[in-house]
Tab-separated table of C-alpha atoms and ligand atoms in Angstrom:
chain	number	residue	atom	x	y	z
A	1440	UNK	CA	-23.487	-10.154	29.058
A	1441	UNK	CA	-19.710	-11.457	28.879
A	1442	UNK	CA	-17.939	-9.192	26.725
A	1443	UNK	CA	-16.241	-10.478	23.457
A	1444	UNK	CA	-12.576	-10.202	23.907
A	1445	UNK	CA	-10.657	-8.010	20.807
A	1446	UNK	CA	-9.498	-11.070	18.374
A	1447	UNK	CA	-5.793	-11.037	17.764
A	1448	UNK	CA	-4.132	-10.285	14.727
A	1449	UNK	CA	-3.609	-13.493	13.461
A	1450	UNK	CA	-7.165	-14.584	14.306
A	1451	UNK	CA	-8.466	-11.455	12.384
A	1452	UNK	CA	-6.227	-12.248	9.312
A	1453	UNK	CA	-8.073	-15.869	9.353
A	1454	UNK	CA	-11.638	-15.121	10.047
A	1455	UNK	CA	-12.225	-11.306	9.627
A	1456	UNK	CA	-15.171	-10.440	7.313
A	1457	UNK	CA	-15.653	-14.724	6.647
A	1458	UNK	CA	-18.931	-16.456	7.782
A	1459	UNK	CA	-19.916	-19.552	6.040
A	1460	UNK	CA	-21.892	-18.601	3.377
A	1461	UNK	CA	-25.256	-18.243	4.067
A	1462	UNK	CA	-27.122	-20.107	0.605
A	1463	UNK	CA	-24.845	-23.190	0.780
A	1464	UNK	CA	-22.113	-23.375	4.080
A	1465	UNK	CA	-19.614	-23.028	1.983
A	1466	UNK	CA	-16.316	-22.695	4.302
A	1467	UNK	CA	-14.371	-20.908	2.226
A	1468	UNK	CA	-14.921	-17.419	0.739
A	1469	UNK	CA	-16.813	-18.177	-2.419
A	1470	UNK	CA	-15.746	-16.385	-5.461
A	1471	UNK	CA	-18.914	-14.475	-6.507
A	1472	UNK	CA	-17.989	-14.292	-10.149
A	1473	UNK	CA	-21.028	-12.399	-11.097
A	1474	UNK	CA	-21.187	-8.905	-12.727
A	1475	UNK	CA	-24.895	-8.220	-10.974
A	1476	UNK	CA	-27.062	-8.879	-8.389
A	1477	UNK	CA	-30.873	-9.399	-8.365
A	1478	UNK	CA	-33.119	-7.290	-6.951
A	1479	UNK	CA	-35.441	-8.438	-4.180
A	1480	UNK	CA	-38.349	-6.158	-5.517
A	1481	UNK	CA	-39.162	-2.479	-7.060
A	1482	UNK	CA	-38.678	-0.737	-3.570
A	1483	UNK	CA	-35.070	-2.592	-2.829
A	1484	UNK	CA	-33.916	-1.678	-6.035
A	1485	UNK	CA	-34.456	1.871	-5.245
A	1486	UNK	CA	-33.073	2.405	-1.794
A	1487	UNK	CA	-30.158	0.415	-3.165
A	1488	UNK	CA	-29.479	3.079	-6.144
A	1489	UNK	CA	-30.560	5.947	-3.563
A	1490	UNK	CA	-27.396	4.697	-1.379
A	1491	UNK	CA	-30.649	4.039	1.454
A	1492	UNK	CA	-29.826	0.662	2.252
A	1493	UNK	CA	-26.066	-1.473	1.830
A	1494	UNK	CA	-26.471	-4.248	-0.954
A	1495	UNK	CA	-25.117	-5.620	-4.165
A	1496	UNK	CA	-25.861	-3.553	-7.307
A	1497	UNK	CA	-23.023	-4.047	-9.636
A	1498	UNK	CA	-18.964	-6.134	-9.219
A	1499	UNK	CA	-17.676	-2.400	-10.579
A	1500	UNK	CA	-18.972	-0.832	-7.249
A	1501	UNK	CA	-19.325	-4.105	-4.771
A	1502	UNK	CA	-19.325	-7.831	-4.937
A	1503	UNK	CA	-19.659	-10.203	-1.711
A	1504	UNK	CA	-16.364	-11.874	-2.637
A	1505	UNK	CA	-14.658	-8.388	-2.469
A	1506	UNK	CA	-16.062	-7.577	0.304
A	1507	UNK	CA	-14.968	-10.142	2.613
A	1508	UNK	CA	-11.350	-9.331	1.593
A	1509	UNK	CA	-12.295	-5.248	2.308
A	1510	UNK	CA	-13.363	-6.115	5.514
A	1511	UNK	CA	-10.502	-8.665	6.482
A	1512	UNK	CA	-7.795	-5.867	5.737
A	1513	UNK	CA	-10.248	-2.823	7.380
A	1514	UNK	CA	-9.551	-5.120	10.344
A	1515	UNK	CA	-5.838	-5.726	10.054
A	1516	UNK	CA	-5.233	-2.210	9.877
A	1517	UNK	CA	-7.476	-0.883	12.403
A	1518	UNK	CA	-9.620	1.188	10.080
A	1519	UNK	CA	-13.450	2.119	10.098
A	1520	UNK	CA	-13.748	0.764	6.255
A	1521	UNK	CA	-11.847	-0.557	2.885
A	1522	UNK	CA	-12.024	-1.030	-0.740
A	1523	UNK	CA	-10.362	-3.076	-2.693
A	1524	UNK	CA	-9.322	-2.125	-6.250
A	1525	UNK	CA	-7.879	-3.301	-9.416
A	1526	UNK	CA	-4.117	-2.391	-8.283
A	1527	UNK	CA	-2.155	-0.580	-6.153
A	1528	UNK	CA	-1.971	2.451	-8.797
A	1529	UNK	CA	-5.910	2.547	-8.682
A	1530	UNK	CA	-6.091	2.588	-4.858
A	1531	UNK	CA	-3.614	5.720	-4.968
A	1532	UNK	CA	-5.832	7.184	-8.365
A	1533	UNK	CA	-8.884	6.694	-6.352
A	1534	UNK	CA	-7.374	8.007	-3.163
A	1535	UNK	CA	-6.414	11.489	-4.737
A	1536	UNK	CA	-9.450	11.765	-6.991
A	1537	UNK	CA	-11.719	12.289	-3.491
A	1538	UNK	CA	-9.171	14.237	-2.337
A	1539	UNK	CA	-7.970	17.030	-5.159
A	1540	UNK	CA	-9.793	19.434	-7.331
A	1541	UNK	CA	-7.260	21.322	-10.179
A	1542	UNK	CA	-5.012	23.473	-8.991
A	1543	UNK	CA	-4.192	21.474	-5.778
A	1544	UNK	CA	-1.244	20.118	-4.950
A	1545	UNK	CA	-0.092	17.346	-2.447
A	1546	UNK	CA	3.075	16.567	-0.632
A	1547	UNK	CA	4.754	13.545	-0.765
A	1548	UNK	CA	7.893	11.484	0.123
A	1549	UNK	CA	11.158	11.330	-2.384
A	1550	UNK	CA	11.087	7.958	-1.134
A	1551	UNK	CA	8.925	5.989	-3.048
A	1552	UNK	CA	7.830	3.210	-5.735
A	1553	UNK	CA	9.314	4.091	-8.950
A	1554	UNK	CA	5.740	3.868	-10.362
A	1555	UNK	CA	3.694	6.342	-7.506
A	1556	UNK	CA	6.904	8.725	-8.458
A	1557	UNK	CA	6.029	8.610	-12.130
A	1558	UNK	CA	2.261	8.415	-11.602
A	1559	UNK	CA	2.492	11.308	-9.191
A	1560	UNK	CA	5.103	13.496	-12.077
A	1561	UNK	CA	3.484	12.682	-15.250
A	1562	UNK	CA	-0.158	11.441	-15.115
A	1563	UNK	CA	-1.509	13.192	-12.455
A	1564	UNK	CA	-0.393	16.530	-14.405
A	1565	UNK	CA	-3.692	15.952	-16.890
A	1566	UNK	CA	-5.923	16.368	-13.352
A	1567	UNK	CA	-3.698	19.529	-12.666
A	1568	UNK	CA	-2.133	17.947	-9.634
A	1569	UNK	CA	0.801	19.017	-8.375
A	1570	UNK	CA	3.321	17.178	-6.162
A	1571	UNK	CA	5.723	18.867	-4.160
A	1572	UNK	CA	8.732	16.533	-3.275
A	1573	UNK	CA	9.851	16.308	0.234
A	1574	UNK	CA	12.980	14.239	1.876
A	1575	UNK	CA	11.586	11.771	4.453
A	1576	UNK	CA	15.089	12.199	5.986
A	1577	UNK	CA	14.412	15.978	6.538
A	1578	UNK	CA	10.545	16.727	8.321
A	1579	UNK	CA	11.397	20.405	7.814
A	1580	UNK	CA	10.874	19.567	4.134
A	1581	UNK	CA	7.793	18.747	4.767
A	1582	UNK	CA	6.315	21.459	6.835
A	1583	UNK	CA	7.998	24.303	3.508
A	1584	UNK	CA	6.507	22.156	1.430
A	1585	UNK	CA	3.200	22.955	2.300
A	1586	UNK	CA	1.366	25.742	0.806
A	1587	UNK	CA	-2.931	26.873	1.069
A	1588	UNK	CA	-3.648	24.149	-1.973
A	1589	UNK	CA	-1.672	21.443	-0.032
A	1590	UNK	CA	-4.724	18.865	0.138
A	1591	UNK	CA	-2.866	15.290	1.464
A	1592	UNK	CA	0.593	14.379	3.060
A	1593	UNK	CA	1.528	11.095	0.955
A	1594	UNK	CA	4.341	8.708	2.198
A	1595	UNK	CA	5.649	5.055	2.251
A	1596	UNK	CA	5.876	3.499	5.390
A	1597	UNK	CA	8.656	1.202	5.158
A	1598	UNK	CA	10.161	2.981	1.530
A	1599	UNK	CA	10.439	1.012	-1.645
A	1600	UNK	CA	13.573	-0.037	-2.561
A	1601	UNK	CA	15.994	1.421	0.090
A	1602	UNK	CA	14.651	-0.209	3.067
A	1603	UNK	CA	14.394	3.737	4.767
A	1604	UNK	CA	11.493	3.520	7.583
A	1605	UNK	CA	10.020	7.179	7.746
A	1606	UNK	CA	8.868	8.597	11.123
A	1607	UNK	CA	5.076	8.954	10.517
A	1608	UNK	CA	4.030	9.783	13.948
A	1609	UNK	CA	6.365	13.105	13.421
A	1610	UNK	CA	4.636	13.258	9.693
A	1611	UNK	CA	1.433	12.870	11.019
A	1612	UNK	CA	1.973	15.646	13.453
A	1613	UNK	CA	2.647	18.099	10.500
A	1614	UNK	CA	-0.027	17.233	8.874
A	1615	UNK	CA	-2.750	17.452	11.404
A	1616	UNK	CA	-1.474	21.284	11.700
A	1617	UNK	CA	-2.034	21.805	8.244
A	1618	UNK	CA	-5.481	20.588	8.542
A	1619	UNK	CA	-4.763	17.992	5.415
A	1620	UNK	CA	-5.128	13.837	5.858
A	1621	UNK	CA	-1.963	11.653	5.948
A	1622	UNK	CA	-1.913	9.116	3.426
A	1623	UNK	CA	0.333	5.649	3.502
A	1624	UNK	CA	1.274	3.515	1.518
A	1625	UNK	CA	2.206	0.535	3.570
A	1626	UNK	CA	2.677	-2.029	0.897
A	1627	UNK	CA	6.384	-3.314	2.093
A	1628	UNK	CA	5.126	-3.193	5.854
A	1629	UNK	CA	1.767	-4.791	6.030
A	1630	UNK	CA	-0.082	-4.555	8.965
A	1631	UNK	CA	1.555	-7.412	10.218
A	1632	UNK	CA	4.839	-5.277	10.977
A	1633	UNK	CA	3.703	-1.850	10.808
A	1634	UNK	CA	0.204	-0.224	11.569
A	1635	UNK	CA	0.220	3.459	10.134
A	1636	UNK	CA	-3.212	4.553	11.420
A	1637	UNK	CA	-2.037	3.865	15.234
A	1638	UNK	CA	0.866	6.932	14.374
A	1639	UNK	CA	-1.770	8.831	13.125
A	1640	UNK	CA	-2.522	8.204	9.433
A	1641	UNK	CA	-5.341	8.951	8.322
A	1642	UNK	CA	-5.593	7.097	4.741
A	1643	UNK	CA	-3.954	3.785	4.404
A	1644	UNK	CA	-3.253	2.371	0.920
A	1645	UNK	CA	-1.714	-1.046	-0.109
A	1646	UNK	CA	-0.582	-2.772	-3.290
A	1647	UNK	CA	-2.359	-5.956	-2.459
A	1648	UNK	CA	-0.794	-7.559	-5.439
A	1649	UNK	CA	2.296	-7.728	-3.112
A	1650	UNK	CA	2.606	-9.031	0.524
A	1651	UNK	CA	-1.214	-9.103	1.258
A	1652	UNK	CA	-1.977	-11.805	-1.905
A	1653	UNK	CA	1.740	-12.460	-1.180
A	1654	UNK	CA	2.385	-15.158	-3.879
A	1655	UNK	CA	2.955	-13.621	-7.074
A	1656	UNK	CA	-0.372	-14.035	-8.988
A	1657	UNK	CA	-2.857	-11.660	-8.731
A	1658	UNK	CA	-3.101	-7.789	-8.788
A	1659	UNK	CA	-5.203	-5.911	-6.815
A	1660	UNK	CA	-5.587	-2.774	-3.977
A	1661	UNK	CA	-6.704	-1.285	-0.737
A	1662	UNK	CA	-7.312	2.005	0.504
A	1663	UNK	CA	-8.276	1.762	4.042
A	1664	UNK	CA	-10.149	4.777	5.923
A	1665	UNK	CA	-8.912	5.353	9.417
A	1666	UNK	CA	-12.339	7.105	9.851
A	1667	UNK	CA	-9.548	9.688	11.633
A	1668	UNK	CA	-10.498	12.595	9.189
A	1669	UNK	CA	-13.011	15.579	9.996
A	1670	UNK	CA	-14.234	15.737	6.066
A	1671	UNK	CA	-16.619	18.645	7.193
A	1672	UNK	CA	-14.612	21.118	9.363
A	1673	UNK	CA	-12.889	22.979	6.225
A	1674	UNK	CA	-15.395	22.062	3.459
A	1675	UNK	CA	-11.645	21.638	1.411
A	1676	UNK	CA	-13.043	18.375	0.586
A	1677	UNK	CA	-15.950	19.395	-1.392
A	1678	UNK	CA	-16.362	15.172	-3.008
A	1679	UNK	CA	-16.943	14.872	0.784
A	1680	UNK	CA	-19.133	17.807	2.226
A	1681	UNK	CA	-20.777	18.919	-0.842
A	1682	UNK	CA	-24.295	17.583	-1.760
A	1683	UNK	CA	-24.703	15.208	-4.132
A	1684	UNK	CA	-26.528	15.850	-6.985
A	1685	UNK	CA	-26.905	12.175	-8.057
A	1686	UNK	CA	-28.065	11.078	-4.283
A	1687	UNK	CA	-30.678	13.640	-3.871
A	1688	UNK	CA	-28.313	16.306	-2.309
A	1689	UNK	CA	-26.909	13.918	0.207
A	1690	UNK	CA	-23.791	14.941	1.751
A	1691	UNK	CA	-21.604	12.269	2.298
A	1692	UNK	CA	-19.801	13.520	5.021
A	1693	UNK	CA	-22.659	13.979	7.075
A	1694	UNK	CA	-24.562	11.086	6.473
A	1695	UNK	CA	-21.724	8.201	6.501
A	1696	UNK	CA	-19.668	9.969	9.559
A	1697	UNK	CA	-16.472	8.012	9.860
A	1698	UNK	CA	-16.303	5.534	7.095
A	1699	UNK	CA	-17.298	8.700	4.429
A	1700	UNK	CA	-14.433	8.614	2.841
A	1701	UNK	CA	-14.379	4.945	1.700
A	1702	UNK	CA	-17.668	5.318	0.771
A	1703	UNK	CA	-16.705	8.577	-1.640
A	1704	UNK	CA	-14.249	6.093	-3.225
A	1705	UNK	CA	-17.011	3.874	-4.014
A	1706	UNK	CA	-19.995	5.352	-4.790
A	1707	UNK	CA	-18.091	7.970	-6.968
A	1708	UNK	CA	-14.455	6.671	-7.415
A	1709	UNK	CA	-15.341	3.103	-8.199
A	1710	UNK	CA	-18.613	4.014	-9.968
A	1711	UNK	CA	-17.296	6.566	-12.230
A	1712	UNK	CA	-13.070	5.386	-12.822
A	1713	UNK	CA	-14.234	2.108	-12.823
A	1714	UNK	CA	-10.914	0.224	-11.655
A	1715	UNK	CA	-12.855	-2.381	-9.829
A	1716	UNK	CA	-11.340	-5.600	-8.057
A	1717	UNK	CA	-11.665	-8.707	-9.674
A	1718	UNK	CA	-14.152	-11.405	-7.527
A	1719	UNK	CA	-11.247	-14.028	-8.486
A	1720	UNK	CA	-8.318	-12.118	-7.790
A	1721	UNK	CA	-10.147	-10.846	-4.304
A	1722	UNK	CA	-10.152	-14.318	-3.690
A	1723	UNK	CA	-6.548	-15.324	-4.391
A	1724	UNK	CA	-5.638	-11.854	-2.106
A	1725	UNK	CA	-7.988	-12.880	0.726
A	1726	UNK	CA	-6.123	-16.737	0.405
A	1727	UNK	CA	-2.881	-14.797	0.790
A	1728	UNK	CA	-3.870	-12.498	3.758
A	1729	UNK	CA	-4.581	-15.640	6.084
A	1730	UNK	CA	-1.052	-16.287	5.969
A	1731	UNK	CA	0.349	-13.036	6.103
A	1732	UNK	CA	1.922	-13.338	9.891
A	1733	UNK	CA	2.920	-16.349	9.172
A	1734	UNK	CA	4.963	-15.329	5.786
A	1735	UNK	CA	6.011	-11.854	6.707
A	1736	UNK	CA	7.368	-13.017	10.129
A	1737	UNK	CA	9.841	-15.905	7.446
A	1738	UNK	CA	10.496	-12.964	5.239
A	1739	UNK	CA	11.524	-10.746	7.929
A	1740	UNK	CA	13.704	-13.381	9.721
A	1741	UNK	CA	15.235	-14.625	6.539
A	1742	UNK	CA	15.835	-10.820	5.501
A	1743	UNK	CA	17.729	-10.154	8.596
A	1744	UNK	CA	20.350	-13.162	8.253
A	1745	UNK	CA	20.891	-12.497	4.520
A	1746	UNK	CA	21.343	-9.104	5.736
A	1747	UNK	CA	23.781	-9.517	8.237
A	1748	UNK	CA	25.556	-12.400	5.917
A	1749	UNK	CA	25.965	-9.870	3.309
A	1750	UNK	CA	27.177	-6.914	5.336
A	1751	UNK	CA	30.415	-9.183	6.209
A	1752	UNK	CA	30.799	-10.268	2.277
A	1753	UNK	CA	33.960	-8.359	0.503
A	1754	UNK	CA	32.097	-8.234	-2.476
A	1755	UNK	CA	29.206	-5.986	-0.877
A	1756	UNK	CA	30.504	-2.354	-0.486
A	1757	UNK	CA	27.514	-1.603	1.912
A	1758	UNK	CA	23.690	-2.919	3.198
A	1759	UNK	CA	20.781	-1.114	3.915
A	1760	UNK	CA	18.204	-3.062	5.939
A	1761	UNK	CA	16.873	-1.243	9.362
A	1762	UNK	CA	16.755	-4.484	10.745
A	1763	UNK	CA	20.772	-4.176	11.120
A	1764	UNK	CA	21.967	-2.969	14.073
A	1765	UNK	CA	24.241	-0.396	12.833
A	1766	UNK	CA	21.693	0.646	9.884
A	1767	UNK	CA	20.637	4.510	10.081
A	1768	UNK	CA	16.666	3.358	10.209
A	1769	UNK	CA	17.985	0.815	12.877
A	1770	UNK	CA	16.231	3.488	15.755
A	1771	UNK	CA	13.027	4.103	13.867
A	1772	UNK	CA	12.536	0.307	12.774
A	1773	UNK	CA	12.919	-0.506	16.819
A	1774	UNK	CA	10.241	1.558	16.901
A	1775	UNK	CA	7.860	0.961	14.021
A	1776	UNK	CA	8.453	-2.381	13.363
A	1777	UNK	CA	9.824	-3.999	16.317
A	1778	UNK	CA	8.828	-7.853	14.771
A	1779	UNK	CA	10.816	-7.479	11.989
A	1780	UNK	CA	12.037	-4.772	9.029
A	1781	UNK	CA	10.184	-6.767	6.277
A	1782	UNK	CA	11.849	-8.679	3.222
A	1783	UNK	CA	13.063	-5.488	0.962
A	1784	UNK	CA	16.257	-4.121	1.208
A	1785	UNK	CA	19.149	-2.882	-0.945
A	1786	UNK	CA	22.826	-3.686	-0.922
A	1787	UNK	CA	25.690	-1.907	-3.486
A	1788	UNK	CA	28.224	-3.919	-5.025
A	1789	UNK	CA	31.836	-2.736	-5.215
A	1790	UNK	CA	31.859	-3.412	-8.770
A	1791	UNK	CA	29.155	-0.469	-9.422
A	1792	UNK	CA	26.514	-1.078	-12.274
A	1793	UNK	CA	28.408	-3.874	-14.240
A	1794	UNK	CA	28.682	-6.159	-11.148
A	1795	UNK	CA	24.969	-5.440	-10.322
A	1796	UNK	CA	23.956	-6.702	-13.860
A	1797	UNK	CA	26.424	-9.797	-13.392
A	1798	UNK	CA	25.075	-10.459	-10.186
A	1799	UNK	CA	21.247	-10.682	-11.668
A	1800	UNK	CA	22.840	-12.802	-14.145
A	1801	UNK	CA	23.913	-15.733	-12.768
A	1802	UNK	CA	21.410	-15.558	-9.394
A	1803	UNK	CA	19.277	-19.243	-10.015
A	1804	UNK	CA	17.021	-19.335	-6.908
A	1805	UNK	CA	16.074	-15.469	-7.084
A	1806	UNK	CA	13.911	-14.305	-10.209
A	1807	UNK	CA	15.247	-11.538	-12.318
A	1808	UNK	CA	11.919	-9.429	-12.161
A	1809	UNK	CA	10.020	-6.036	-11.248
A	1810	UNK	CA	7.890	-7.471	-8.235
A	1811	UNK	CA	7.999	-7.472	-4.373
A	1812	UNK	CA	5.914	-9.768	-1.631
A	1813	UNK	CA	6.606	-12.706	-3.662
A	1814	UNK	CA	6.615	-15.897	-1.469
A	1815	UNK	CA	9.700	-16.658	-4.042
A	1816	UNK	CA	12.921	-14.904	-3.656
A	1817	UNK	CA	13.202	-12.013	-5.987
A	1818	UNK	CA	16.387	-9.453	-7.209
A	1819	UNK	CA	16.366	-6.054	-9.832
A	1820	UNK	CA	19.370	-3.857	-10.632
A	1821	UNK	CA	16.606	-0.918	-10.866
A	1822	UNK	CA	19.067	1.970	-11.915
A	1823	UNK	CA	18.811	-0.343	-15.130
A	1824	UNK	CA	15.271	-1.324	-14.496
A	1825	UNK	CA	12.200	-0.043	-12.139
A	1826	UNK	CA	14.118	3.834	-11.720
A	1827	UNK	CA	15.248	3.821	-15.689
A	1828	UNK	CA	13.080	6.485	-16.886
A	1829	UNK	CA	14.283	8.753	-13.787
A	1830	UNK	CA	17.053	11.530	-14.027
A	1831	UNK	CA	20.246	10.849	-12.493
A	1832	UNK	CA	19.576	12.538	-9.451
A	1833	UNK	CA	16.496	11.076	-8.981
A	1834	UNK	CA	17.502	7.667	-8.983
A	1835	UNK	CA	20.133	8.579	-5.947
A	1836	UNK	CA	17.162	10.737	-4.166
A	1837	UNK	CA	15.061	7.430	-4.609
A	1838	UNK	CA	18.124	5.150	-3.277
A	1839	UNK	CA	18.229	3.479	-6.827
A	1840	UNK	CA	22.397	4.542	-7.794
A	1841	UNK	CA	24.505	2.248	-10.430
A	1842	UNK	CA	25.712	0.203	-7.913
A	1843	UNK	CA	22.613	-0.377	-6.037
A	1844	UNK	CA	20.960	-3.910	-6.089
A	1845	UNK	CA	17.466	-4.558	-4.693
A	1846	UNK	CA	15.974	-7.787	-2.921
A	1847	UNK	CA	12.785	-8.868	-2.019
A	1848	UNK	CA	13.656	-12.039	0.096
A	1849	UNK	CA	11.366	-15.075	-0.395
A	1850	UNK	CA	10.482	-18.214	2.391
A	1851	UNK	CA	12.619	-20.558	1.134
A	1852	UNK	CA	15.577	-21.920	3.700
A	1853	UNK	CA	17.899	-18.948	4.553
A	1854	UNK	CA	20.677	-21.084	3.680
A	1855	UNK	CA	20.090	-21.924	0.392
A	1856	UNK	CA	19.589	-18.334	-0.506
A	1857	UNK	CA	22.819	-17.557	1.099
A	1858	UNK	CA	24.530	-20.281	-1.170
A	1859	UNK	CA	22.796	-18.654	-3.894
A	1860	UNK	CA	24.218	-15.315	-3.278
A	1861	UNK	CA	27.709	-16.727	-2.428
A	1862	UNK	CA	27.782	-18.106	-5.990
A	1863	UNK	CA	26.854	-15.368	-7.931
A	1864	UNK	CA	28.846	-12.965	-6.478
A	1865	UNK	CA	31.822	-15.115	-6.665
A	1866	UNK	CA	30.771	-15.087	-10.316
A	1867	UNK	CA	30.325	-11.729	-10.471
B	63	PLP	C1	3.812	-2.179	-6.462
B	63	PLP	C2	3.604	-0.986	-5.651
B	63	PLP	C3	2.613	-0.046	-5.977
B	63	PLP	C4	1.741	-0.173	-7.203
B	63	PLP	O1	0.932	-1.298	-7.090
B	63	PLP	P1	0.371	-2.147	-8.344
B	63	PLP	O2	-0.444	-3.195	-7.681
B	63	PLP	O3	1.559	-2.682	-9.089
B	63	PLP	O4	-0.420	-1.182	-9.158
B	63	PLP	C5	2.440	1.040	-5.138
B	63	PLP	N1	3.213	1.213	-4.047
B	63	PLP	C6	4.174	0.323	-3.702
B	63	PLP	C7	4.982	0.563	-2.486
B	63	PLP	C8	4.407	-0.791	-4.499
B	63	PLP	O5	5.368	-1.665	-4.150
């Protein structure tokens, strides 16, 4: 027998997961817009509930649609399994739910999403969950930050908005001595640049409504299971090697071995939070993710000569982009994401926060809004915006200061965003 050779990555992002479909040869993913599935008889019905055989029940736990799209990005990011959710915020809900019983607590990056930073403060308080706040910067931080309820590492890969890239091999490190998985959230990276599980994460998350879909219309998002974790060596995981009541005492991390954690998210997550994916949207994502090399590779380019344009403009008191050779990430983004630093990155304008809300102003070809992974070219001022409802010092621990503008660079010609940005900050 010849053996199949591995599929490259932009092969995968086509075809992973896809076969024509098998009741009409349908080419494309079908949308399965259906909310249940029929049973074949009495007997399939029951392994089916009894989580004895794989199959469609119910679109809140699976859907054929979804799946493809779970598969596709399992794939892409070299993990054992995926689910796809309603959003990037229910991927990270769903993600810590398996994960944390009250009383625990979880480390995580200062460098974040304005949202997982709020989520992770406010929300997650009801559950009794407790962040404790570590400086990518500083990995010291991270090893005092963990105590004996630590239950999950949590970090961006590239960080949303300062364009920091955090050293997640060294992260990864830390947390495999503290016997606790390593989740990332590698939204601005996509597996395309970056692929966290290869440094050693263990739990990959994504806001698909971003670069994955990649065009600005649908919500949805992933958590990906490296299959890395040992679930059953501690028993500090008891969603994982508990029985199951409901599944006639089954222990999940025993019977589903390296995909049990993606699993847990379904079977209990899914079933019981219920913030399931969309069949449409899972097919607008899975649409997107057949491009994504192509698109992030533009981004990426495009990113780097607006960078470098802007870095020279008198207007423009400094640039942060690790693509840039003198940039402070500039090592670690050799490193991590040697095809490009992605299409986020922040500037400051020597005018301070009245220039940055001038400069949103009278931008035409960028959109004023709160979104990244647009195929469009897209600017916030989020000291006024995204980072409001954080304290002063947290907006500068979070890279989001008065005079700090933030980009999410589109496809379009380089040049004509250049123009664009010429004229506004003349303007401005
Ligand atoms: C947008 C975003 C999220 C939240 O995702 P939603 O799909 O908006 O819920 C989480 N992490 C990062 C890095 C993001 O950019």
């Amino acid at each position: 027998m010849s053996e199949t050779p591995v599929p490259g990555f932009s092969t995968l992002a086509v075809h992973a997961g896809a076969k024509p479909d098998p009741a009409t040869g349908a080419r494309a993913t079908p949308i399965y817009q259906t909310t249940s599935f029929v049973f074949d008889d009495v007997d399939h019905a029951a392994s089916l509930f009894g989580l004895q055989a794989f199959g469609n029940i119910y679109t809140r736990i699976t859907n054929p649609t979804t799946a493809v799209l779970e598969e596709r990005v399992a794939a892409l990011e070299g993990g054992t399994a995926a689910l796809g959710v309603a959003s990037g915020h229910a991927a990270e809900f769903l993600t810590f739910h398996a994960l944390l019983t009250p009383g625990d607590e979880f480390v995580a990056s200062t460098k974040l999403y304005g949202g997982s930073i709020n989520q992770f403060n406010h929300s997650y308080k009801n559950f009794g969950w407790t962040p404790k706040w570590a400086d990518p910067d500083d990995l010291s931080a991270f090893e005092a930050a963990i105590s004996p309820r630590t239950k999950a590492i949590f970090i961006e890969s590239i960080a949303n908005p300062g364009g920091v890239i955090v050293d997640i091999e060294a992260i990864a490190k830390i947390a495999k001595r503290a016997r606790v998985p390593l989740i990332v959230d590698n939204t601005l990276a996509s597996p395309y640049l970056l692929k966290p599980i290869d440094y050693g994460a263990d739990i990959v998350v994504h806001s698909a409504t971003k670069f994955l879909g990649g065009h600005g219309n649908s919500l949805g998002g992933v958590v990906v299971d490296g299959g890395t974790f040992d679930w059953l060596a501690d028993k500090r995981y008891p969603m994982l090697s508990e029985p199951r009541p409901e599944y006639n005492g089954m222990v999940l991390g025993e019977t589903f071995g390296n995909f049990a954690f993606a699993i847990a998210l379904r079977v209990l997550g899914l079933r019981d939070l219920g913030p399931a994916l969309s069949p449409f949207n899972a097919f607008m994502i899975l649409t997107g993710v057949e491009t994504l090399p192509l698109r992030m590779q533009k981004h990426s380019d495009n990113a780097l000569a607006i960078a470098e344009h802007l870095s020279n403009h008198p207007a423009v008191k400094w640039v942060s982009y690790p693509g840039l050779p003198g940039d402070r990430y500039h090592q670690l983004a050799k490193k991590y994401c040697p095809k490009g630093a992605g299409a986020v990155f922040t500037f400051g304008l020597t005018g301070g926060y009245d220039a940055g809300l001038a400069l949103v102003k009278n931008l035409k070809l960028f959109s004023h809004l709160a979104n990244v992974g647009d195929t469009r070219s897209l600017v916030i001022h989020p000291a006024s915006t995204t980072h409001k409802q954080l304290s002063d010092a947290q907006k500068v621990t979070a890279g989001a200061g008065p005079d700090v503008v933030r980009v999410s660079i589109g496809i379009e010609d380089a040049a004509d965003l250049i123009a664009d940005l010429d004229q506004a900050l003349a303007a401005s």
